[in-house]
XYZ file of C-alpha atoms in Angstrom:
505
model
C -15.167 46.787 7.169
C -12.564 48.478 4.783
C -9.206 47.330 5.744
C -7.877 45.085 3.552
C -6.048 43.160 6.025
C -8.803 43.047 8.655
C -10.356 41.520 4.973
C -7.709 38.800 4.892
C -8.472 37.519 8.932
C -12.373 37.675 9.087
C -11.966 35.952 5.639
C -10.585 33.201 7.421
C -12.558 32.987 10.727
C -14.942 29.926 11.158
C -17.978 32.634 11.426
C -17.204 33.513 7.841
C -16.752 30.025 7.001
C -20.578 29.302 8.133
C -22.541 32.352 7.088
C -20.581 31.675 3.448
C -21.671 28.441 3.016
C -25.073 28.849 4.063
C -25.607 31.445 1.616
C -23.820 29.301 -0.956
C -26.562 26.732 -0.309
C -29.221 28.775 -0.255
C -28.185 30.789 -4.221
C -27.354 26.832 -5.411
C -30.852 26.372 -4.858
C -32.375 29.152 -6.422
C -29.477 28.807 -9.327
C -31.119 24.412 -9.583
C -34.703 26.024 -9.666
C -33.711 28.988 -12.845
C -32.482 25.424 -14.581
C -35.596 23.631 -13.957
C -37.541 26.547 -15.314
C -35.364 27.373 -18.545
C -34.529 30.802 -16.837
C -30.465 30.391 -18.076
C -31.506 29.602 -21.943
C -31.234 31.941 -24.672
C -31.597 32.137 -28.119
C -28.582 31.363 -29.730
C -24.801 30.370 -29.081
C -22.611 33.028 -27.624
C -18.671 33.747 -27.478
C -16.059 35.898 -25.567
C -12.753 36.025 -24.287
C -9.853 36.580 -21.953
C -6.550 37.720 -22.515
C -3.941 37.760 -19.966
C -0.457 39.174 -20.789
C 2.555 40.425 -18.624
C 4.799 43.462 -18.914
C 8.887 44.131 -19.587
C 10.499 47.092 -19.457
C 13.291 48.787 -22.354
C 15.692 45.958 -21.763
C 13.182 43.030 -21.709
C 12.701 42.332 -17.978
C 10.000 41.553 -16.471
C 8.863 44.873 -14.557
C 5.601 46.177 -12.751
C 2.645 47.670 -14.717
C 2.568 51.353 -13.909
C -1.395 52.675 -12.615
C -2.103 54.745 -15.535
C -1.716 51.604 -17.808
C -5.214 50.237 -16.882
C -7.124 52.789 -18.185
C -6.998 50.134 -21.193
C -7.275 47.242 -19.685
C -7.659 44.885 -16.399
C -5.396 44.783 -13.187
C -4.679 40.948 -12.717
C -3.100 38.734 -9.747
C 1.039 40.068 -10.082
C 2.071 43.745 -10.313
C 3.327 42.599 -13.957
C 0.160 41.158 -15.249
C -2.946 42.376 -17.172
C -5.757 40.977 -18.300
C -8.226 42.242 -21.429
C -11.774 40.954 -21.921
C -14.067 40.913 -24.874
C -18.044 41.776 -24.610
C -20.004 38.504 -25.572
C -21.455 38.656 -29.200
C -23.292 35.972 -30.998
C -21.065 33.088 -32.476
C -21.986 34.122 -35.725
C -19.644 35.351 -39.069
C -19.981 39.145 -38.088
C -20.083 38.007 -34.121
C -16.505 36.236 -34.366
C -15.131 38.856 -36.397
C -16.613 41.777 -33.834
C -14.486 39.549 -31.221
C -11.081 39.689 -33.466
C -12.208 43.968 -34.100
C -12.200 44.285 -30.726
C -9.730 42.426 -28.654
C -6.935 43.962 -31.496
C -8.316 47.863 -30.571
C -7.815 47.062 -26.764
C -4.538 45.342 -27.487
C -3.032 48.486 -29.399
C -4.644 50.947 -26.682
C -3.165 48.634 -23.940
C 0.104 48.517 -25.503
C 0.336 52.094 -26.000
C -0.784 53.421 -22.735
C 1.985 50.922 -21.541
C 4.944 52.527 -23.975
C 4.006 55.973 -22.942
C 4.504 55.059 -19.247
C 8.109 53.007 -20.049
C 7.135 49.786 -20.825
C 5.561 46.930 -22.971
C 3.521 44.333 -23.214
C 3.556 40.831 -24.236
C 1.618 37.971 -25.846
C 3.476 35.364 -24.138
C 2.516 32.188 -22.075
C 5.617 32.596 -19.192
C 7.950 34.937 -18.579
C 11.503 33.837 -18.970
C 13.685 37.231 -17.979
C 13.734 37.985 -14.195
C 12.916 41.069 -13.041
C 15.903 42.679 -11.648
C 15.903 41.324 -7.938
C 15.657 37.640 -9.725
C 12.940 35.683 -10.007
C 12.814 33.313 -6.611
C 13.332 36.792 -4.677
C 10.728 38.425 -7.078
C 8.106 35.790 -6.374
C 8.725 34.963 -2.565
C 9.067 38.773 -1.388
C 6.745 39.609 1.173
C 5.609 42.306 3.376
C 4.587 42.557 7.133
C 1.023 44.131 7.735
C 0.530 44.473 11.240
C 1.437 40.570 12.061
C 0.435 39.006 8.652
C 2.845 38.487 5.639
C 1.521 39.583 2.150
C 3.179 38.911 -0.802
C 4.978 42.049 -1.871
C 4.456 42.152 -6.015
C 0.906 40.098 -5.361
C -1.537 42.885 -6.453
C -2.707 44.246 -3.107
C -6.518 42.957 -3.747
C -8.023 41.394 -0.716
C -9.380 38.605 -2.538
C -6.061 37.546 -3.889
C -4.475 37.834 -0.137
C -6.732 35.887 1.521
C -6.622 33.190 -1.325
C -2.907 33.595 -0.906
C -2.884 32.770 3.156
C -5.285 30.299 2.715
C -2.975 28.143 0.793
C 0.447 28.891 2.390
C -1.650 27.911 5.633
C -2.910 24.552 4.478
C 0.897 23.704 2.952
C 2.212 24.364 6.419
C 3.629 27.485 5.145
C 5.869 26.918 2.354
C 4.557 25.899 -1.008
C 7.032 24.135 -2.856
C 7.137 23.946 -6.723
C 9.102 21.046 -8.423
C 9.687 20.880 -12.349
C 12.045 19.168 -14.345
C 15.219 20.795 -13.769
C 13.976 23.107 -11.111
C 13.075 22.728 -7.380
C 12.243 25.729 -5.256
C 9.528 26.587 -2.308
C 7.578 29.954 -1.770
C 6.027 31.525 0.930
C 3.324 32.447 -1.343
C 1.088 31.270 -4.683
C 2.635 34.236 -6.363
C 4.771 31.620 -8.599
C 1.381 31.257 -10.708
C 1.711 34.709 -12.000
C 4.559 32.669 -14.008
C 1.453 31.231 -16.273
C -0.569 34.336 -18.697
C -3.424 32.155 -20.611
C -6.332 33.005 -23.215
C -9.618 31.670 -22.299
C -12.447 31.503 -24.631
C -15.889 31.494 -23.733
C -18.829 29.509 -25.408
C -22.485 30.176 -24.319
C -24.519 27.355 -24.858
C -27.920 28.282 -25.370
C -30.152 25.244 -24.040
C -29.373 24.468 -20.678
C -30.398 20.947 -20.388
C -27.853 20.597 -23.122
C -24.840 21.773 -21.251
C -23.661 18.304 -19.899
C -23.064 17.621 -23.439
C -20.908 20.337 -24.425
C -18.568 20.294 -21.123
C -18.601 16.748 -21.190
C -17.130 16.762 -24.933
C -14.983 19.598 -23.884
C -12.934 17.286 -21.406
C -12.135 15.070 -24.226
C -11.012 17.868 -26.278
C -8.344 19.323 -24.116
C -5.506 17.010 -25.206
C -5.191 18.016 -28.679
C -6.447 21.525 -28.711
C -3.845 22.189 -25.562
C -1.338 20.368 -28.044
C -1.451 22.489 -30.638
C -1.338 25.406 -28.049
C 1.406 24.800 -25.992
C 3.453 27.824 -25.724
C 5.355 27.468 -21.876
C 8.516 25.135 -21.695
C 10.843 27.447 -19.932
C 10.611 28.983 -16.653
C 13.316 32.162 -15.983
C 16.805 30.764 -16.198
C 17.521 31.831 -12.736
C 14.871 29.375 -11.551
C 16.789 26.224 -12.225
C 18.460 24.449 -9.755
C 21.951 24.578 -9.637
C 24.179 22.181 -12.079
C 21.134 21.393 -13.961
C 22.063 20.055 -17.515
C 20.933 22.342 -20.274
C 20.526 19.616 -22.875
C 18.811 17.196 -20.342
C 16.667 19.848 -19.578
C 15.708 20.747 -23.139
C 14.823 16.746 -23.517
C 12.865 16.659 -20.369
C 10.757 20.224 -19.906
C 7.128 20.105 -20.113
C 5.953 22.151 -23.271
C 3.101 23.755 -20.616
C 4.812 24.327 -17.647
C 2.161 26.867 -17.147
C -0.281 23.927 -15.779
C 2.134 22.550 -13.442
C 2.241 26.305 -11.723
C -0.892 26.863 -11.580
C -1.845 23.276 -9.621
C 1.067 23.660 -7.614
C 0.205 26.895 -6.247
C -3.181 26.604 -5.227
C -3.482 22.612 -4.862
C -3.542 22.156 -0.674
C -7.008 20.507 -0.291
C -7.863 16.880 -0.741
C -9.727 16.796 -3.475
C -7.385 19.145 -5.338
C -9.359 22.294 -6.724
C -7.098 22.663 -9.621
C -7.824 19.693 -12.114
C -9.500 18.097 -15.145
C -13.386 18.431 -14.473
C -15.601 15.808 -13.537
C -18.348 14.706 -15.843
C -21.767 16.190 -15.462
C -25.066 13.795 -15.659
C -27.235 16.653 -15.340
C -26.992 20.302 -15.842
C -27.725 20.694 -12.107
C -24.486 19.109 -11.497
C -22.645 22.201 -12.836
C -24.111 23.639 -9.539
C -23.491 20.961 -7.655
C -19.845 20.158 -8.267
C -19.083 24.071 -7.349
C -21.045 23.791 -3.727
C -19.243 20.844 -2.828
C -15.665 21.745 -3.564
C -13.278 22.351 -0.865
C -14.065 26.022 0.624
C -10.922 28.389 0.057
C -10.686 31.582 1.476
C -14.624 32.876 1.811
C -15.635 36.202 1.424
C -19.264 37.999 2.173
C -20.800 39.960 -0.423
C -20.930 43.250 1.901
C -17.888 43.456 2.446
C -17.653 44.485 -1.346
C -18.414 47.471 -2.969
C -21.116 46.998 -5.440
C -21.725 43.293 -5.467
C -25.385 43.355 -4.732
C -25.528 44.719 -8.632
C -27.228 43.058 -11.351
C -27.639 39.466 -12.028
C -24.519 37.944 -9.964
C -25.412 39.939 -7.370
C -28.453 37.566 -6.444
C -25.519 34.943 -6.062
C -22.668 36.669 -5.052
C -21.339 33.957 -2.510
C -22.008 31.200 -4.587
C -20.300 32.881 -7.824
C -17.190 33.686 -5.477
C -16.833 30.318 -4.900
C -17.068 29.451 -8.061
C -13.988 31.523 -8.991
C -11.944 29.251 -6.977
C -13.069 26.101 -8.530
C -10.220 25.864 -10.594
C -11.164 22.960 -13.194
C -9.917 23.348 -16.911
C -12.828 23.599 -18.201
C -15.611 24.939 -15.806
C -19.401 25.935 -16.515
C -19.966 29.447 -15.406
C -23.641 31.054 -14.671
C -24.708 34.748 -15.471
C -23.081 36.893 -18.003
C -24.558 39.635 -19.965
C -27.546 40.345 -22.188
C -26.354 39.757 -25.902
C -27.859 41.679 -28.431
C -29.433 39.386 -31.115
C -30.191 36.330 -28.699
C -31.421 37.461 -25.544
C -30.410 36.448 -21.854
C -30.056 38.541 -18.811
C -29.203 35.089 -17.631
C -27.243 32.400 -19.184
C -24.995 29.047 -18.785
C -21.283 29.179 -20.738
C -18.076 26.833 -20.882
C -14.799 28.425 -20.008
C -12.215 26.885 -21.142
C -9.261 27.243 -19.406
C -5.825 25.120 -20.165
C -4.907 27.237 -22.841
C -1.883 29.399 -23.014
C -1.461 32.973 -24.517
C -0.574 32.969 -27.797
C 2.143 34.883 -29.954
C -0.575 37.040 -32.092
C -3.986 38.147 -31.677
C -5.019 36.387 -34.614
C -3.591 33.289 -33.332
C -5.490 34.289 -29.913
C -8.826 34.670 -31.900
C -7.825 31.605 -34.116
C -8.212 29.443 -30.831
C -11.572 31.042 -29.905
C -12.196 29.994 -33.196
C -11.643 26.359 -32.785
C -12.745 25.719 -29.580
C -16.378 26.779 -30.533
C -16.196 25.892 -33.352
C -15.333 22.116 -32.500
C -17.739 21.712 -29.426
C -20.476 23.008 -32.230
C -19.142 20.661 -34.455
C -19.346 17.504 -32.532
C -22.645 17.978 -30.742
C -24.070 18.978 -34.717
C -22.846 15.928 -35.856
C -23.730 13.715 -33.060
C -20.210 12.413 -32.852
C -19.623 9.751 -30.438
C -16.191 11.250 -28.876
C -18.112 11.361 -25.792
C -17.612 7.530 -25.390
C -14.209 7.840 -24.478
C -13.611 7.162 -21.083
C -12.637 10.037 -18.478
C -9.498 8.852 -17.412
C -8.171 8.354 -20.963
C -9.274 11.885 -21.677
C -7.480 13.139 -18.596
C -4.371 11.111 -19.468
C -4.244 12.659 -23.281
C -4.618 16.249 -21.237
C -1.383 15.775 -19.460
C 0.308 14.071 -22.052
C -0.076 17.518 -23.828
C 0.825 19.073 -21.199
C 4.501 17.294 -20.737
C 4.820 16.581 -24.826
C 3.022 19.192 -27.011
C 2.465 17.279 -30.562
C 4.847 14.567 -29.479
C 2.034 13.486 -26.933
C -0.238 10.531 -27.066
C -3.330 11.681 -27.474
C -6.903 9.447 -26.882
C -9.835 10.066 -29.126
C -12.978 8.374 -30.764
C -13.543 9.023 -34.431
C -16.670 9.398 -35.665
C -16.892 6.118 -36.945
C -16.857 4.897 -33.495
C -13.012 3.704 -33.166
C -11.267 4.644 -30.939
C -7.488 5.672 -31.946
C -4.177 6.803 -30.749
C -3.381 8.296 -33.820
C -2.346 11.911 -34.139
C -2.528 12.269 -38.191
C -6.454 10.862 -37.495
C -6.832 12.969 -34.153
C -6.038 16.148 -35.732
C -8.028 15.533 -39.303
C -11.290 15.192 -36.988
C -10.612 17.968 -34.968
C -10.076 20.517 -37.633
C -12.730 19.058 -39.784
C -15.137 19.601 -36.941
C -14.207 23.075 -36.096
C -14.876 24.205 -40.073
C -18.596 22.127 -39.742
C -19.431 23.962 -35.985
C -18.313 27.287 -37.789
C -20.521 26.276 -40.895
C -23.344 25.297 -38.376
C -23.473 28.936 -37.294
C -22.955 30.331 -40.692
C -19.366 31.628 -40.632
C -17.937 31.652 -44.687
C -14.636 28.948 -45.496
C -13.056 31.773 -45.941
C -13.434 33.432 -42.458
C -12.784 29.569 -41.069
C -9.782 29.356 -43.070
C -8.488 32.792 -42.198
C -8.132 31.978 -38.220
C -7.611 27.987 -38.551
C -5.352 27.393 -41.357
C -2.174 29.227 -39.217
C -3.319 26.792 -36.164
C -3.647 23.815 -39.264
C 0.124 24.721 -40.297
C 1.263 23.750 -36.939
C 0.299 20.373 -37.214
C 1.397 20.323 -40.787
C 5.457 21.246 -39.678
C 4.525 19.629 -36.095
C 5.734 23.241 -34.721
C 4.040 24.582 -31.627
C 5.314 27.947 -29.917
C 6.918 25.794 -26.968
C 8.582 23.385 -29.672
C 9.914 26.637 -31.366
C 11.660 27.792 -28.162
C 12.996 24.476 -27.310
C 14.778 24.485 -30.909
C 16.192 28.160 -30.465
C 17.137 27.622 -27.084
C 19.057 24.220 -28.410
C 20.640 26.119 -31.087
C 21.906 29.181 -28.699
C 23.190 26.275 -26.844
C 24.914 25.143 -29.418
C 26.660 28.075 -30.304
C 28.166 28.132 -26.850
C 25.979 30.358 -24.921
C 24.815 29.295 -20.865
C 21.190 28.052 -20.294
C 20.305 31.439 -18.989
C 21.991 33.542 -21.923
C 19.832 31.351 -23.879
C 16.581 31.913 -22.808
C 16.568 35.347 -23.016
C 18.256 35.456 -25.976
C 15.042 33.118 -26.946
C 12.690 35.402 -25.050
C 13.749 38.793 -27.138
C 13.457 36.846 -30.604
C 10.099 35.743 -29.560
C 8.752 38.851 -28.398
C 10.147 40.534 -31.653
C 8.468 38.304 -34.096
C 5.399 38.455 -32.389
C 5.242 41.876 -32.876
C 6.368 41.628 -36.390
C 4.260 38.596 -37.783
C 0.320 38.373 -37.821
C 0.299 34.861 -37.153
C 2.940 32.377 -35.540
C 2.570 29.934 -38.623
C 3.924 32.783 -40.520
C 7.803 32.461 -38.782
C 7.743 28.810 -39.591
């Protein structure tokens, strides 16, 4: 079966349904049995990383990626977004700087391929300058296929369609999306392609040690995701009519990026798209996947090549896992890494995090991230004591209030504290003790977090920047929507221009 709409309705069939989830059973269990015998250890910590990013075209809108473009990098969910990847390497000195080498050599090949086909890319959280049909029409434009609706600028992936369906058939078919200042529904999910993120991976290399990490990683999503935040605006033709500007400068979330991403794809009870759970057991990481809602099932042979290599053994179950939308998720398999081993392994994505304006800044985060789970597991550091839902809490206080937010946290001495000046000492000091644990120099630690230390230092995040600049445009008499892409051009020219966002501050 080759039709990619045929795709889309067995995909959705209760025959599918069945044969998926048996299989999914049956690779859990032989995934629970490569735990038991150490089969997903290796030999030392690992890191990579994904970079999604969106394209404009000569006057800043946003505009589709043209085909020959991805000869330097990765197609992604919209017709306007790309995604670039970085081969694992050691989390070492030379490993992290092999990461920085080589995610700024695809970014300059991605960016020219895209110039010399009339456009550009961006290092940008959410776009804020419609594409020339406007945004709402943009996002909810759909074409018929022989009886079934597809979204029209949805990349034209069966996966993504049947995901798609899925969804708009479990919200009765209209998905509605409701921010401060801006209500609107969609017949499709395509309003997440609002949200372009960085994830960095972390490969941990004992598996019975994994509940640790990810468990520590929940309570670090507040304030790393604080000092990220980089999404307060959606397009200015979004907004509902009569909205105030200055209210709505006041009131935005500084990640609106999370609230389109849950909203899209959040239509089963539990939701799919949340903080993790904790793991007891490094089993659970297999667990919690099998016995998440099901959402649009596919079979392995109805894909070309997925029978290859390691993933192939666990096709169904690793499918399913891509729609187990947590913010931080464990994910199983990878890639041998030369200097520690592992056709097999067990790694922490972590996912709440939104592009950044630089690739240093991009690598800076990669930095921290490993470098603090290292950090606190090396030092035995009893954050792991605070209590889920406070974690959770601090995650969406981010989320609404950047580095205004209040943020929950245990300090090493065992307190546990509200207080940001403490919260951010600890977290920077344990990033620069994880690096030092795997033998990266100060001055390679200082080089990628001292711009994310200045942040905190003039409590300026990306998103706090915009909300200034779009509060002084207002100022000088412009409209809400004159202002944000008078905002999104400045932004997109000094990111081009500076190597790291502390360095417009």
């Amino acid at each position: 079966m080759t039709d990619p709409v045929e795709l889309v309705g067995q995909s959705l069939s209760p025959a599918t349904r069945d044969a998926f989830e048996d299989r999914v059973d049956e690779q859990a269990a032989f995934l629970r049995t490569a735990l038991e015998q150490g089969d997903l250890d290796t030999e030392g910590f690992a890191i990579g990383l994904e970079l999604e990013v969106y394209a404009v075209d000569d006057g800043g809108r946003l505009t589709a990626i043209p085909e020959g473009v991805f000869e330097a990098c990765n197609k992604e969910l919209g017709l306007h977004n790309a995604e670039l990847n970085t081969d694992p390497d050691p989390f070492t000195a030379d490993g992290l700087d092999a990461q920085a080498r080589a995610l700024a050599a695809q970014w300059e090949q991605a960016r020219a391929a895209a110039r010399d086909h009339g456009c550009d890319l961006v290092l940008d959280a959410m776009w804020t300058t419609p594409p020339a049909e406007g945004s709402v029409d943009y996002l909810g434009d759909t074409d018929d296929h022989d009886g079934t609706d597809l979204p029209a600028n949805m990349r034209p992936v069966p996966r993504y369609w049947a995901i798609d369906r899925h969804c708009v058939d479990l919200a009765d078919g209209a998905i509605p999306f409701d921010v401060p200042g801006a209500t609107v529904e969609f017949p499709t999910i395509l309003f997440e392609s609002l949200a372009t993120s960085i994830q960095p991976h972390v490969q941990i290399p004992d598996a019975t040690e994994f509940p640790r990490y990810h468990n520590l990683g929940i309570r670090t999503l507040g304030p790393v995701l604080a000092l990220a935040t980089n999404s307060p605006f959606l397009p200015g033709d979004m907004y509902d009519d009569g909205v105030d500007p200055e209210a709505l400068l006041d009131e935005t979330h500084h990640e609106l990026r999370i609230a389109a991403f849950e909203q899209s794809v959040n239509h089963t009870d539990p939701s799919k798209c949340r903080v993790p759970d904790d793991l007891e057991a490094d089993a659970d990481a297999v667990d919690h996947v099998v016995d998440d809602p099901l959402l649009a099932p596919f079979l392995a042979e109805w894909v070309e090549g997925a029978e290859e290599g390691f993933t192939g053994e666990i096709w169904e179950f690793d499918h399913k896992r891509g729609t187990f939308w947590r913010w931080l998720r464990g994910v199983i398999g990878g890639d041998h890494v030369d200097g520690i081993g592992g056709r097999r392994s067990i790694r922490i994505e972590y996912r709440p995090l939104p592009t950044q304006p630089s690739i240093r800044d991009i690598v800076g985060f990669q930095a921290l991230v490993g470098g603090l789970l290292r950090g606190l597991v090396a030092a035995d550091h009893p954050l792991g004591d605070l209590d889920h839902d406070a974690a959770e809490r601090s995650f969406y206080e981010a989320v609404e209030n950047g580095l205004d937010a209040e943020l929950a946290w245990i300090t090493a001495d065992g307190e546990r504290t509200g207080d940001s000046e403490t919260i951010f000492a600890e977290v920077f000091e344990f990033a620069r003790r994880g690096l030092a644990e795997q033998g990266i120099d100060d001055a390679t630690a200082d080089r990628y977090l001292d711009p994310l230390e200045a942040r905190w230092d003039e409590r300026t995040t990306p998103s706090q920047w915009k909300i200034d600049r779009a509060r002084a445009e207002l100022e000088a008499g412009a409209s809400l929507e004159e202002a944000l892409e008078t905002v999104q051009s400045e932004y997109a020219r000094l990111s081009r221009e500076h190597e790291t966002f502390a360095d417009w501050l």
